[in-house]
mmCIF file of C-alpha atoms in Angstrom:
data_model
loop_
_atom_site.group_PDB
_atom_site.id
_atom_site.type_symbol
_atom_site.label_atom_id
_atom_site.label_comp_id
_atom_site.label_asym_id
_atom_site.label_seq_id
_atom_site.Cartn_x
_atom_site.Cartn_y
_atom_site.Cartn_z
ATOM 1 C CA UNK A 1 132.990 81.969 37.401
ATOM 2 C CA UNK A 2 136.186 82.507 35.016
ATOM 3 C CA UNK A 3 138.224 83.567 37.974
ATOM 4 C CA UNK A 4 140.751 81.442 39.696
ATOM 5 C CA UNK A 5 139.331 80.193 42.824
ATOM 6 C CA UNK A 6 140.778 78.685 46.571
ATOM 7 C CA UNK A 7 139.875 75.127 46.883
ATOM 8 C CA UNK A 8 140.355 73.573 50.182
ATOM 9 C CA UNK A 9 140.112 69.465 49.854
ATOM 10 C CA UNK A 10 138.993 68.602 53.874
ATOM 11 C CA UNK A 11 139.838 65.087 54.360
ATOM 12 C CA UNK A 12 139.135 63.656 57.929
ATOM 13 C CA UNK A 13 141.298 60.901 59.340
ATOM 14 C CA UNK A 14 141.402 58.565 61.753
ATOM 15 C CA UNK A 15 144.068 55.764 62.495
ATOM 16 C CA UNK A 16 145.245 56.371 58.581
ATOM 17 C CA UNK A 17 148.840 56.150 58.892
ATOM 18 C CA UNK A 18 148.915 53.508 56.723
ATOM 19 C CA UNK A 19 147.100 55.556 53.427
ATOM 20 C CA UNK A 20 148.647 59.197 54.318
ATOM 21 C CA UNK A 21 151.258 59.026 51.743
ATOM 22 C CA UNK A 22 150.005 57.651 49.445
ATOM 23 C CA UNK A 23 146.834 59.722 49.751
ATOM 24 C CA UNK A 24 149.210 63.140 49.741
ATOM 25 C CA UNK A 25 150.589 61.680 47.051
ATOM 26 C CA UNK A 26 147.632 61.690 44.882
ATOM 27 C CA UNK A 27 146.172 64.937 46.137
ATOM 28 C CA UNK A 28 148.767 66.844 45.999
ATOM 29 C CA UNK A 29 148.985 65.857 42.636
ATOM 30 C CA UNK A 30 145.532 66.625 41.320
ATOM 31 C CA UNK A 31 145.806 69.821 43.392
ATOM 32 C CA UNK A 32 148.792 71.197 41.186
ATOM 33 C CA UNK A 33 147.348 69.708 38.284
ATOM 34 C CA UNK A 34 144.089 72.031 38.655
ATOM 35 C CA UNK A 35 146.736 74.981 39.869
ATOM 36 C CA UNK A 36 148.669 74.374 36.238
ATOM 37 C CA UNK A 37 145.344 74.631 34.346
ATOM 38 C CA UNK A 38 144.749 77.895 35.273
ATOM 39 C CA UNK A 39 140.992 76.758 37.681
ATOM 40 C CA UNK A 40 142.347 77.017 41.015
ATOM 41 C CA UNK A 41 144.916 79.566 42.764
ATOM 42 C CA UNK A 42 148.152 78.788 44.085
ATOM 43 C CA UNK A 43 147.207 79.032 47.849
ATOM 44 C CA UNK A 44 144.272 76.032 47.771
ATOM 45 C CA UNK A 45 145.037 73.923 50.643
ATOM 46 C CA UNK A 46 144.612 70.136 51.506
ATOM 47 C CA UNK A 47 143.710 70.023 55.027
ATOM 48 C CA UNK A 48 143.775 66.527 56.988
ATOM 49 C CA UNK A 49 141.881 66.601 60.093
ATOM 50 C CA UNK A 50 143.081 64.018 62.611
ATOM 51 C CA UNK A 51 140.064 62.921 64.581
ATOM 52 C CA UNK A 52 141.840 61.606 67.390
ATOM 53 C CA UNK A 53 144.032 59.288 65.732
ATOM 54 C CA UNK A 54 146.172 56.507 68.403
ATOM 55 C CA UNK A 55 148.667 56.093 65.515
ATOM 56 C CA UNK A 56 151.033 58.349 63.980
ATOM 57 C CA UNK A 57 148.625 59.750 61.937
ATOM 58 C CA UNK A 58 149.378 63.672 63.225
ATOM 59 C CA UNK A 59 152.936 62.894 63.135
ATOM 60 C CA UNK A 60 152.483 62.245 59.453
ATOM 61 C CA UNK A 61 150.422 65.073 58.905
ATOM 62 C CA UNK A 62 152.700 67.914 60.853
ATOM 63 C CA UNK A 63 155.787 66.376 58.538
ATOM 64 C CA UNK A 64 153.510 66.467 55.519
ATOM 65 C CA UNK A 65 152.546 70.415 56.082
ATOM 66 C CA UNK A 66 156.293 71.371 56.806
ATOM 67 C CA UNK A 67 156.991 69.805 53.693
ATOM 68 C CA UNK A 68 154.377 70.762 51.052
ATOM 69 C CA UNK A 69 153.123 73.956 51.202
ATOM 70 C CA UNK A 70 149.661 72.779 49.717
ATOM 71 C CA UNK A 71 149.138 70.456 52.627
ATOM 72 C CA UNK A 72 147.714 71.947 56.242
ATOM 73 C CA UNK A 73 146.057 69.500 59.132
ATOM 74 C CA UNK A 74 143.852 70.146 61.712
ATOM 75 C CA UNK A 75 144.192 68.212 65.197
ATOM 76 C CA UNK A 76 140.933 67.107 67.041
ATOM 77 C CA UNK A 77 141.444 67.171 70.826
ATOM 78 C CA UNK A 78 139.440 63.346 71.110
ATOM 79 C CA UNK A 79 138.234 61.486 68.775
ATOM 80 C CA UNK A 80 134.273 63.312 67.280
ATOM 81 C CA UNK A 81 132.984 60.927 65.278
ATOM 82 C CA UNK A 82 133.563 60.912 61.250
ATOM 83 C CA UNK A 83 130.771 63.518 61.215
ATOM 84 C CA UNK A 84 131.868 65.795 63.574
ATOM 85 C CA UNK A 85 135.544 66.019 62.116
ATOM 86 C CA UNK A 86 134.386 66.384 58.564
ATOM 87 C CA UNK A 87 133.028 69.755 60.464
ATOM 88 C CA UNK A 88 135.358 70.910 61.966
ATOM 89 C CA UNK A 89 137.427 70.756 58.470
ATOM 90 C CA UNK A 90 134.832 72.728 56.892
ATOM 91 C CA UNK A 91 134.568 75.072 59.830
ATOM 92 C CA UNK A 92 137.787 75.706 59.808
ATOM 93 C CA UNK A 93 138.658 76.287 55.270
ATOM 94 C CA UNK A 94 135.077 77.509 55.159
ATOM 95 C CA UNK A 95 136.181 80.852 55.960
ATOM 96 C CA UNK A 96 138.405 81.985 53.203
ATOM 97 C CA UNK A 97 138.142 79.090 50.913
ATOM 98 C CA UNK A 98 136.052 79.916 47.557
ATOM 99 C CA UNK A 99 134.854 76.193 47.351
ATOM 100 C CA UNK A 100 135.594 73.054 49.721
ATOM 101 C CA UNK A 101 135.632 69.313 48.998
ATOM 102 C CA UNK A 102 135.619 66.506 51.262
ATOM 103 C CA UNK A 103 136.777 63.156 50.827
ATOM 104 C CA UNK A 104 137.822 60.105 52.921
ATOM 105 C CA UNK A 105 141.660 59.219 53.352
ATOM 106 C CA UNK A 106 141.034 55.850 52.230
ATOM 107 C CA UNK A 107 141.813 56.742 48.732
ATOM 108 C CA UNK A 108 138.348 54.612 48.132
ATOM 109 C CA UNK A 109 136.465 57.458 46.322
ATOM 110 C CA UNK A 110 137.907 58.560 42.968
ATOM 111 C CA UNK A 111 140.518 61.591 43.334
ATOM 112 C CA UNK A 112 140.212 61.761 39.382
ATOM 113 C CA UNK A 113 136.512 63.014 39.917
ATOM 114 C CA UNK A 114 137.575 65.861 41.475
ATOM 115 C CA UNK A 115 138.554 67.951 38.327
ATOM 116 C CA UNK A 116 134.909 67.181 37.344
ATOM 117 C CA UNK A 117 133.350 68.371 40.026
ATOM 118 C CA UNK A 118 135.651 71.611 39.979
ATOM 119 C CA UNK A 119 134.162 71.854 36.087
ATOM 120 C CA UNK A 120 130.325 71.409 37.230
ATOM 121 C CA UNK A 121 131.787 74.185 39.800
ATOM 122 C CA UNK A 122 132.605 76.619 37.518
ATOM 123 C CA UNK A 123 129.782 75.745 35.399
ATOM 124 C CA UNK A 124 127.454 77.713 38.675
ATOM 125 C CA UNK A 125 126.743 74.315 40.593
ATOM 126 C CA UNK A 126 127.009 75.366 44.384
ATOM 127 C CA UNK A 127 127.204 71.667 45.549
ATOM 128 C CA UNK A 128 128.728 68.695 43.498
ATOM 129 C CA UNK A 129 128.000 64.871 44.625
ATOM 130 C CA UNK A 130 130.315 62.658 44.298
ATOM 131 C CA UNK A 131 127.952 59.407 43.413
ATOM 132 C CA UNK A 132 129.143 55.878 42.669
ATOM 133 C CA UNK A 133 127.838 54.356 39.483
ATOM 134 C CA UNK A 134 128.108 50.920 41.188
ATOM 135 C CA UNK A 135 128.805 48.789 43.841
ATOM 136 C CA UNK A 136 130.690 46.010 43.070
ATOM 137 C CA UNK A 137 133.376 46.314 45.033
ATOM 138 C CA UNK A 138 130.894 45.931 48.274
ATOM 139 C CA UNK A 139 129.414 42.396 49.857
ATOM 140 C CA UNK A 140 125.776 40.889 48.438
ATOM 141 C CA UNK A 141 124.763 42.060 52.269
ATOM 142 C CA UNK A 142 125.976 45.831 51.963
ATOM 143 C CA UNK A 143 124.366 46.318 48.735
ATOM 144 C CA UNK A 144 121.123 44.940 49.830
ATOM 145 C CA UNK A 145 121.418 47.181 52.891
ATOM 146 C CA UNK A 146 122.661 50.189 51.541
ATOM 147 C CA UNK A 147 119.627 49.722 48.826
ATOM 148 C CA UNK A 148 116.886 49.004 52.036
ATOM 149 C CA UNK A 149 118.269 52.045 54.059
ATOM 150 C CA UNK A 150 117.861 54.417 50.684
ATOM 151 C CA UNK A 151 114.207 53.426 50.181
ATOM 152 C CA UNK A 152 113.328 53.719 53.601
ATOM 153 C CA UNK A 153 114.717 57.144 54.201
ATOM 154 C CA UNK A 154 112.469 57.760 51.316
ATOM 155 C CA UNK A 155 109.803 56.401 52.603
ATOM 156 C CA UNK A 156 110.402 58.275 55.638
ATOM 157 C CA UNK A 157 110.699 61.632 53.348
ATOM 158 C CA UNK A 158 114.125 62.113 54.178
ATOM 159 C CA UNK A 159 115.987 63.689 50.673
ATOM 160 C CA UNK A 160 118.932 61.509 49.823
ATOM 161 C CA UNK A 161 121.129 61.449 47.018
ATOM 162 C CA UNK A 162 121.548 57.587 46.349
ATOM 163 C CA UNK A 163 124.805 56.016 46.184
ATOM 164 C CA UNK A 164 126.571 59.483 47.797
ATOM 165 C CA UNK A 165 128.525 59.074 50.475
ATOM 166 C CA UNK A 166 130.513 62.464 52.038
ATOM 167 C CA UNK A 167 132.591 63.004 48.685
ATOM 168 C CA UNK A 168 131.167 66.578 47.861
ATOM 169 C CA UNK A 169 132.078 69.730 46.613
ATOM 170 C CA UNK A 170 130.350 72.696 47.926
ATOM 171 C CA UNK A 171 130.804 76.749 47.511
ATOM 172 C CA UNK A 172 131.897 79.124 50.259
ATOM 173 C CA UNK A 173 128.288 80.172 50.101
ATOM 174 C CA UNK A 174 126.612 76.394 50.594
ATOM 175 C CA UNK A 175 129.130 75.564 53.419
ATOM 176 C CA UNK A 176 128.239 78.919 55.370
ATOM 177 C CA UNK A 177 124.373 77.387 54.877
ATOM 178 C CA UNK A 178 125.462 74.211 56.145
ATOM 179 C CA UNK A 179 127.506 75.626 59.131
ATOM 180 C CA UNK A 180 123.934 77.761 59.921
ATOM 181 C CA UNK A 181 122.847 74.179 60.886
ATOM 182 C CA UNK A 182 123.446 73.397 64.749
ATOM 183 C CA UNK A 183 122.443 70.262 65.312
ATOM 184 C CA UNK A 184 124.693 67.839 67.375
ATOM 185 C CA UNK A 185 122.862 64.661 66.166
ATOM 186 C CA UNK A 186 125.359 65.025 62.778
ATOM 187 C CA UNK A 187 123.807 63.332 60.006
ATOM 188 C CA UNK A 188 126.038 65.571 56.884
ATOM 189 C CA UNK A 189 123.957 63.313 53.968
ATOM 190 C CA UNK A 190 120.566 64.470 55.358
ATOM 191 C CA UNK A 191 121.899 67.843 55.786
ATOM 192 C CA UNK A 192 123.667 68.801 52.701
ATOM 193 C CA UNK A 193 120.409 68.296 50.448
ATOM 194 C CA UNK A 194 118.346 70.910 52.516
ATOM 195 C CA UNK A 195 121.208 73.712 51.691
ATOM 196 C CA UNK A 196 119.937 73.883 48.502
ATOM 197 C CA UNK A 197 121.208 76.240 45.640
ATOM 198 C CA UNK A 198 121.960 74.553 42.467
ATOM 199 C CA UNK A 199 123.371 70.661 42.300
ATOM 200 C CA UNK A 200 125.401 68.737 40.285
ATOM 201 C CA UNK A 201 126.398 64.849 40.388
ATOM 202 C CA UNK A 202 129.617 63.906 39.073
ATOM 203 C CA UNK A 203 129.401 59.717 38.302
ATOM 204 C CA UNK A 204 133.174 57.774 39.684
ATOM 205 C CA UNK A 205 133.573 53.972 40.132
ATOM 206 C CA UNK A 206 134.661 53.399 43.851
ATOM 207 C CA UNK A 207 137.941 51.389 44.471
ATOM 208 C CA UNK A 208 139.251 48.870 47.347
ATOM 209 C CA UNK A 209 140.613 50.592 50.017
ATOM 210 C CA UNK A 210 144.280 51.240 49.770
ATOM 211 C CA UNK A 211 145.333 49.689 53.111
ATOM 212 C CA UNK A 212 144.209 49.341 56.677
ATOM 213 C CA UNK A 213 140.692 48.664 57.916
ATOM 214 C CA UNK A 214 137.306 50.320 57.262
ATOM 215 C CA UNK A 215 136.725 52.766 60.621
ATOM 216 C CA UNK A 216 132.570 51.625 59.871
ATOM 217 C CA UNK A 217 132.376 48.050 60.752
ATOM 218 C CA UNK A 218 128.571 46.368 60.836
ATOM 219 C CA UNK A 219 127.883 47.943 64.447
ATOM 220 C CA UNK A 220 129.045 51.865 63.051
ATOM 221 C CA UNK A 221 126.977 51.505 60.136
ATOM 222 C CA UNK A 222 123.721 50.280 62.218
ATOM 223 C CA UNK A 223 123.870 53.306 64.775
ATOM 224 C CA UNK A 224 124.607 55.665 61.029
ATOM 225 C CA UNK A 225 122.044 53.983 59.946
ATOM 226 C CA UNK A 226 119.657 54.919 63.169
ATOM 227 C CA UNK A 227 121.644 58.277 63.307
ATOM 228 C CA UNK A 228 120.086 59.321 60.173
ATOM 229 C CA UNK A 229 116.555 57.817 60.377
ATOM 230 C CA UNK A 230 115.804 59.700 64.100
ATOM 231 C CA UNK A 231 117.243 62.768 63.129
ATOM 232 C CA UNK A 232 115.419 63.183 60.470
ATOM 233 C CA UNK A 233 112.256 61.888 60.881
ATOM 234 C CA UNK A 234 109.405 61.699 63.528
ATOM 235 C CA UNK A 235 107.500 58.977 61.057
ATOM 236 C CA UNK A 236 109.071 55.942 63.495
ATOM 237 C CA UNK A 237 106.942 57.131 66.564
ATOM 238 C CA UNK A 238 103.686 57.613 64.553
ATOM 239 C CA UNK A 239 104.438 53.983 63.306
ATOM 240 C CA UNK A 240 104.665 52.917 66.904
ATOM 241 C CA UNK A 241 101.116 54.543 66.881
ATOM 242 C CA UNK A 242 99.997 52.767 64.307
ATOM 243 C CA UNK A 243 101.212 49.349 66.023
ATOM 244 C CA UNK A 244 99.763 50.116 68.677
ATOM 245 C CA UNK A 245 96.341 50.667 67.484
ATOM 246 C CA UNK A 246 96.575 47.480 65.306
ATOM 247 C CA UNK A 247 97.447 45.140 68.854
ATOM 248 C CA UNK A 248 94.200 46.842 70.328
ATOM 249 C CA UNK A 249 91.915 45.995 67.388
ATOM 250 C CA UNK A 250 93.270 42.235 67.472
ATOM 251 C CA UNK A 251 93.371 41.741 71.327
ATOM 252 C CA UNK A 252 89.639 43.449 70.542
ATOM 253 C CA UNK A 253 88.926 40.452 68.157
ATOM 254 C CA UNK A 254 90.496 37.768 70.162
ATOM 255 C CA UNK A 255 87.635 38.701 72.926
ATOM 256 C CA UNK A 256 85.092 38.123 70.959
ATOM 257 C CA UNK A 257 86.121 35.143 69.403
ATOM 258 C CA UNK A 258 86.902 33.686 73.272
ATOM 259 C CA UNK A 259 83.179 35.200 74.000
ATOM 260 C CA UNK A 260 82.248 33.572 71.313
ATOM 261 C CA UNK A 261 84.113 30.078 71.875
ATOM 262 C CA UNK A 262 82.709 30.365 75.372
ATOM 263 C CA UNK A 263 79.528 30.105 74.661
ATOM 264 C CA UNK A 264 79.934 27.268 72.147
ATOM 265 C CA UNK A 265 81.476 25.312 74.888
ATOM 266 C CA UNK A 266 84.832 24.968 72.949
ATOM 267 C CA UNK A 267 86.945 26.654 75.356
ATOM 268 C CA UNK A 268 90.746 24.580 75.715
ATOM 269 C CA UNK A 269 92.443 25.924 78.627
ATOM 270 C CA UNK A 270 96.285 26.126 78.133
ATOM 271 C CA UNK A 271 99.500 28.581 78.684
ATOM 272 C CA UNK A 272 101.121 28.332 75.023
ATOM 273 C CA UNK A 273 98.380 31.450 73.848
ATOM 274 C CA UNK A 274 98.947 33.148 76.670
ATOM 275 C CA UNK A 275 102.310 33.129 76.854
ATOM 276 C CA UNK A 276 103.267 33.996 72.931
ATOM 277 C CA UNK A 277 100.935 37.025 73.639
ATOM 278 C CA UNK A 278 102.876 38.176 76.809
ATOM 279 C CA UNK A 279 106.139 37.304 74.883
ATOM 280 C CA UNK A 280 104.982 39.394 71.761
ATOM 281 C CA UNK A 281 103.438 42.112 73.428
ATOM 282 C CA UNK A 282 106.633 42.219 75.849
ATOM 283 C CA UNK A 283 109.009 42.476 72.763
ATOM 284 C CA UNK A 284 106.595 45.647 71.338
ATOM 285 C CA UNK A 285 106.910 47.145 74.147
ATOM 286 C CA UNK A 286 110.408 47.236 74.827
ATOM 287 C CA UNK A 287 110.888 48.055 71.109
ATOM 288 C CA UNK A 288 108.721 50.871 71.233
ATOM 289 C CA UNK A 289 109.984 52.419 74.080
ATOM 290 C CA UNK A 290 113.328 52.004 72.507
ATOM 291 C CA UNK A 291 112.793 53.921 69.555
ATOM 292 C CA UNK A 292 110.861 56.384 72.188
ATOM 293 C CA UNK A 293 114.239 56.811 74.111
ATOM 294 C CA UNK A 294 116.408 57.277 70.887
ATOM 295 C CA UNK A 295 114.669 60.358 70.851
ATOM 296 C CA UNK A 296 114.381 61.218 74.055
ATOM 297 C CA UNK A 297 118.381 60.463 73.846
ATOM 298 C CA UNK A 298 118.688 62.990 70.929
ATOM 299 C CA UNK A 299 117.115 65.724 73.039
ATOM 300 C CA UNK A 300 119.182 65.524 75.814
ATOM 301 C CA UNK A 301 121.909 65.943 74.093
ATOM 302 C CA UNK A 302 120.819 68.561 71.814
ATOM 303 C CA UNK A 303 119.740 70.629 74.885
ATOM 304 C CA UNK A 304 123.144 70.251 76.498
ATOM 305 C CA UNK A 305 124.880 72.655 73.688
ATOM 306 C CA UNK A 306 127.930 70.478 74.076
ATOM 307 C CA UNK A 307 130.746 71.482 71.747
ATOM 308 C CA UNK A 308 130.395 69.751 68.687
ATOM 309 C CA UNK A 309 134.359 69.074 68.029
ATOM 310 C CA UNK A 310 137.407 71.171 69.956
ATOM 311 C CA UNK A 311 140.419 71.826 67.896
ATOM 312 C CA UNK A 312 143.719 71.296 69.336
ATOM 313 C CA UNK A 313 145.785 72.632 66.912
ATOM 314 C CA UNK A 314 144.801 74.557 63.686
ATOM 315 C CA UNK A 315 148.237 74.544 61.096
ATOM 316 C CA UNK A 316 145.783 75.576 58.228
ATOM 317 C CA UNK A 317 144.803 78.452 60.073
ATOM 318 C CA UNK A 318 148.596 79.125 61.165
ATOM 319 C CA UNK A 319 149.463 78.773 57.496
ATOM 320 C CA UNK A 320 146.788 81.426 56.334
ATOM 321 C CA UNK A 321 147.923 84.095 58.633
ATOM 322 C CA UNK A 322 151.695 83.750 57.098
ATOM 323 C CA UNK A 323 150.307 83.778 53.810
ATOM 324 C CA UNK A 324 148.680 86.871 54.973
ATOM 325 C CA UNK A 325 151.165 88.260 55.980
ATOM 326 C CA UNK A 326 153.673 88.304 53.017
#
């Protein structure tokens, strides 16, 4: 691939007034950077796709497109979910863009990494992962978590890349793959490895966020978390199974130990057994039909067809067709 190639850099955003300069700023400049040595062409785009932002986040981005002619935004009609406007970015570039990367506005994940993963690019990788080489910049509890949830995706034989969030480069080809997907349970880390084609991983230390507040606070990262187990994986209901055979086989035992007690004389009448065993058995239960209705949940939705995102207003499309036209 000696060619100069269009790179579209998706970056969805949501209440990010706060980072959008500063995140232009910086991607505008690796963007002309990759334009001046000769890897990308003069009409790769930066497209910010407002996911239903309360701020002046589109504000920001409508001034930033009239003003640079690298930067475009797409406008969500509501707010879709992280997942669902990282999408409709790609939906949207996917089209006549030779390679797209996505990133979060938060200027958290390394823009220097990006040359690299043009480089791994060029060198025939269809999809590049951004992966942290640590995580020191995240709580005791996150790490901990973030290492449980890995293993037990693994466990669950979900492939994930470790430590890779949705900072990813991926071919015209690999996003076409992806879009083939129609799922509207959107889980894009679970998805991305089953493209296939050849992968690279391109190593970055993560920062602080620049300024505001994370969008995934404990509750957003808990229903990710369950997001990406039950889409992925039928392994929680045979589990359920499983627990449910092991109660039988010890409510089998604790009859024949009470047969047995009974005729040793040695029965002790009380309500504290009886009781934990109602409360136990209550709580497995209600779990299990929990995890049975997350399913259920998934289906009916799924079924439905709903849209997956609605655009509002396209200005990367609007400022293809000029382009096109000259």
């Amino acid at each position: 691939m000696s060619d100069l190639f269009k790179l579209s850099i998706v970056v969805p955003c949501y209440n990010e007034e706060e980072v959008l300069h500063e995140t232009t700023k910086e991607l505008t400049k690796i963007v002309d950077d990759l334009v001046k040595a000769g890897k990308v062409t003069e009409t790769s785009k930066i497209v910010f796709v407002d996911d239903g932002s309360k701020d002046k986040t589109w504000q920001l981005i409508d001034e930033f497109s009239q003003k640079y002619q690298t930067v475009s935004g797409v406008k969500l009609s509501r707010n879709f979910g992280h997942q669902g406007a990282l999408l409709a970015g790609v939906t949207s570039v996917s089209k006549d863009s030779d390679a797209v990367i996505t990133i979060d506005a938060d200027l958290q994940d390394d823009v220097n990494a990006i040359p690299k993963m043009v480089d791994e690019y060029l060198n025939g990788a269809e999809v590049v992962y951004g992966v942290r080489n640590n995580r020191d910049t995240d709580t005791a509890f996150k790490r901990g978590t973030a290492e449980m949830f890995y293993k037990f995706m693994g466990f669950l034989g979900v492939k994930l890349v470790p430590d890779s969030a949705d900072y990813r480069l991926m071919s015209k080809r690999a996003c076409e793959v992806l879009l083939s997907y129609r799922e509207r349970n959107l889980f894009l880390r679970g998805i991305v490895p089953l493209v296939g084609f050849k992968s690279a991983k391109v190593y970055y230390a993560r920062k602080e966020r620049f300024a505001g507040e994370s969008k995934y606070p404990l509750r957003k990262m808990i229903k990710f978390a369950m997001d990406g187990i039950t889409s992925f994986s039928i392994v929680p209901i045979k589990l359920i199974m499983g627990l449910g055979f092991f109660i039988v086989l010890i409510s089998i035992l604790l009859l024949i130990y009470s047969f047995v007690q009974k005729i040793n004389g040695n029965v002790v009448s009380g309500w504290s057994s009886l009781m934990i065993s109602i409360w136990a058995l209550g709580g497995v239960q209600l779990i299990s039909i929990s995890v049975i209705g997350e399913y259920v949940g998934k289906i009916f939705s799924e079924v439905k067809q709903r849209p997956r995102f609605t655009i509002e207003r396209d200005i990367y499309t609007e400022k293809t067709q000029e382009e096109n036209k000259r």
